[in-house]
Amino acid sequence: MSKNITETEKLDNTTLGFWLYLMTDIMIFASLFAVYMVLVNATAGGPSASELYDANFALLQTVILLTSSFTCGISALMLRHGKKIASMWLLAITAILGGAFLALEITEFTKLVAEGHSWQASGFLSAFFTLVGTHGLHITVGLVWAVSLLVYMYKTKQNADMLRKVGLFALFWHFLDIVWIFLFTIVYLFGVAS
Amino acid sequence: MELLSQLLGRMSLEYLPTEPATIGAAVGMPLGAIGVAVALTYFKKWRWLWNNWLTSLDAKKIGIMYIVVALLMLVRGLFDAMMLRLQTAVAVGDTQGPFDVDTFQQVFTAHGTIMIFFVAMGLMFGLINVVMPLMIGARDMAFPWLNSVSFWLFVAGMILNNVALIFGGFSPGGWLGYPPLTGLEYNPGPGVDYWIWSLQIAGLGSLFSGINFIVTILKKRARGMTMMKMPIFPWSVLVTSVLIALAFPILTVTLALLSLDRLMGMHFFTSDMGGNPMMYINLIWAWGHPEVYILVLPAFGIFSEVVPTFARKALFGYKTMVAALVAIMFFSFIVWQHHFFTMGAGANVNAFFGIMTMVIAIPTGVKIFNWLFTMYKGKIRFDAPMIWFLAFVVTFTLGGVTGVMMAVPALDFQVHNSLFLVAHFHNTIIGGVVFGFLAGITYWFPKLFGFRLIDKLGRWSAYLWQIGFILAFMPLYILGLMGAVRRLDHYADPTWQPFFIVSGIGVLVIMAGTFMLISQIALSVWKRKELVDTTGDPWNGRTLEWSVPSPAPHYNFASTVEVTKRDDWWYAKQAKKQLSPPPPSAYKDIWLPKNSASGLLIGIGTGLFGFAAIWHMWWLLVVALVFIVAVIIRRTYNTDDEYMISAEELMKEDAAVYKRRHV
Ligand SMILES: [Cu+2]
């Protein structure tokens, strides 16, 4: 068996392994969604979802994150076509958009806390901060990942391993996008509508 | 002063142990560690330990390390059990037991946590690592490095669990830590945090292992080994791994939420401000019930290998075995509510979960009958693994029967949280899981070390465990029916005392069985020259691991493995194929993973992270986190992580193996 054959096998294995990891992450978010839905009315006399959320703000976050998902996809595509520099630019844009999303989320959190609606105020707010915050934490991990990928791409000549690494990042980023769609719908849209 | 409290978090001298028993352990454990370190230095073995073990990515080595840690923890867990039974043998009426209430609670929490997470899980991961790749004809796990990370996370969790004994005390909240008792209001100290972080870190390791095992089984099987030609043990590992991948994230979330309640004053499980403790009970059992199947299915897998080998017959009902495994996987997710029939669900909900619980006994029964039919008309040899199997059939079946009894909600209302329940789950976990894994260790020991274990001592160990088990737990069934609840540190009714004393004697007999097991290993090492296994196939086995020499070479298989049917090795032997080496074209250059210390470093970083969270040392938390991230990033930059063994080398080594077969 030559090293090349092990390389392709490894690529296959890593992709499958990463999909399985994403499945476990889905279980984490599913548990948190379930907890949120159990506690959504446990406001302990404080304000409820419809009084706290700003759907327009969340919509802005949605647009930013969807755009970043798009640039991320194109970045992986560019690398496949051998255009490393273009791929790196698009990856950088993805990271910047991700950073903007995170900044908006932190703004929302600070505003809520400043108004006296912190995670200590009620079971409902605990669940809200934890569910949305866990997604934010994933975005943060994604940003660290993206930056370390950019350093790696800058220092290394293009190779099969690079394609694999960027591909896995893209998978992760799209996954976070999908989770956000659920968050946007179940937390913000249903919250405002209730 | 200000700076000191920043540095040390909430540490203070009041957390040093005050009880004689804990002081003994707190002094003994570090002394033991120092003793080992001195011995390593004296015999100049550090380099050997580092290169051959600590940094190894060889699944077999990692598996052996898991088993060593788990056996050490078994001894610790048994000492805890002895303390519990000592207390209940004495503490009746006006007599007080040797331990105060708080210590007693910490001991039963530690006993349960250690036995499940660090003994049962440890033995399971150990055995899987040791033989699963060999059985499917693979050179290694799909992700050898991740495998080492999993192991070191397991060790980090184990160490945190034991550090609690030395400094700070452990959780008094029981092995599943129900809030609000384990919440900030009733348990502000570090004990519950030790419990949380010890499980959280070990649980993360389990999750990674689960993913690793699934990919290994799906992707790295030998050519020709279709799923339905795969031995049952890998099948059971696959099903268990799917359960791990689905259930352990729920544990991660549950522990994280409890931790947020405690660290950030949130209200998930508090009894005020909208918190919902009942939600915790649901979440923890949504993980907890699958967990018992996660433990027992690999034990079933082991018996499915042991019984055909020692009955010298193919496994009866292979397909129904697989079907039963898959059925159990499915049903194990829809029975969790049977752990709290009494806690307020309506009659209809209880009925549904009661019936589902009875249904899950069917596939389990199918497996028992399949093993018995495998033995029917076989030429059975009664070596130690088979004695463990017979002990298992009796003990586990009894546990299954009492389980079905408790699946009836009306009956469960009578025995809920009584010693009847305690007897039931020890019946299934000792009889199923522990007996299974001890059979597995005896069975595969020669493959790992190149010599057998002394069989007689193994049989004696099995007898002692079996007798000890009966003495220790049959009285608990009776006590449970008499109204004794679990976790009782003192009771008024003197008629209970004889039963508790018998139970205590039972624990001593189990202790003797464990001593027999350890002396079996020690004496066999002593007499390894006489017990040497030259053939690589000491039991006349059926599956691929017996086709390689003992101890198995680090690359597992010298030539490319190809399989045509189930139990391929057995049929190859019938055709005398094992005597002539494969053609030179079957040998190819292979690539194996180089050693790596980063798994160990991640383990250290994670352990420090947990320790920092327990003691609120925020600076250390940040340092540990940055350290972990740095190690991971550095590892992903590393492309030079494999080395090659050439085809000529492999052919030469293999030729020697075939030559020995002719002698
Ligand atoms: Cu259960």
Short mmCIF file of N, CA, C and O and ligand atoms in Angstrom, two decimals, chain B residues 285 288-289 292-293 335-336 338-339, ligand 1:
data_model
loop_
_atom_site.label_atom_id
_atom_site.label_comp_id
_atom_site.label_asym_id
_atom_site.label_seq_id
_atom_site.Cartn_x
_atom_site.Cartn_y
_atom_site.Cartn_z
N TRP B 285 -31.66 10.49 32.71
CA TRP B 285 -32.01 9.11 32.39
C TRP B 285 -32.14 8.87 30.89
O TRP B 285 -32.02 7.74 30.43
N GLY B 288 -28.91 7.90 30.84
CA GLY B 288 -28.60 6.82 31.77
C GLY B 288 -29.11 5.47 31.34
O GLY B 288 -28.42 4.46 31.52
N HIS B 289 -30.31 5.40 30.79
CA HIS B 289 -30.74 4.07 30.39
C HIS B 289 -29.94 3.52 29.22
O HIS B 289 -29.44 2.40 29.30
N VAL B 292 -26.66 1.86 30.30
CA VAL B 292 -26.51 0.48 30.80
C VAL B 292 -26.38 -0.49 29.63
O VAL B 292 -25.66 -1.49 29.72
N TYR B 293 -27.02 -0.17 28.50
CA TYR B 293 -26.84 -1.04 27.33
C TYR B 293 -25.50 -0.82 26.67
O TYR B 293 -24.91 -1.75 26.11
N VAL B 335 -37.25 3.84 27.03
CA VAL B 335 -37.65 3.20 28.29
C VAL B 335 -37.23 4.03 29.51
O VAL B 335 -37.47 3.63 30.64
N TRP B 336 -36.59 5.21 29.27
CA TRP B 336 -35.91 5.88 30.40
C TRP B 336 -36.83 6.22 31.56
O TRP B 336 -36.40 6.27 32.70
N HIS B 338 -38.85 4.54 33.12
CA HIS B 338 -39.06 3.51 34.15
C HIS B 338 -38.20 3.75 35.39
O HIS B 338 -38.39 3.08 36.40
N HIS B 339 -37.27 4.69 35.33
CA HIS B 339 -36.47 4.99 36.52
C HIS B 339 -37.20 5.90 37.49
O HIS B 339 -36.74 6.12 38.60
CU CU C 1 -33.35 1.79 32.64
#
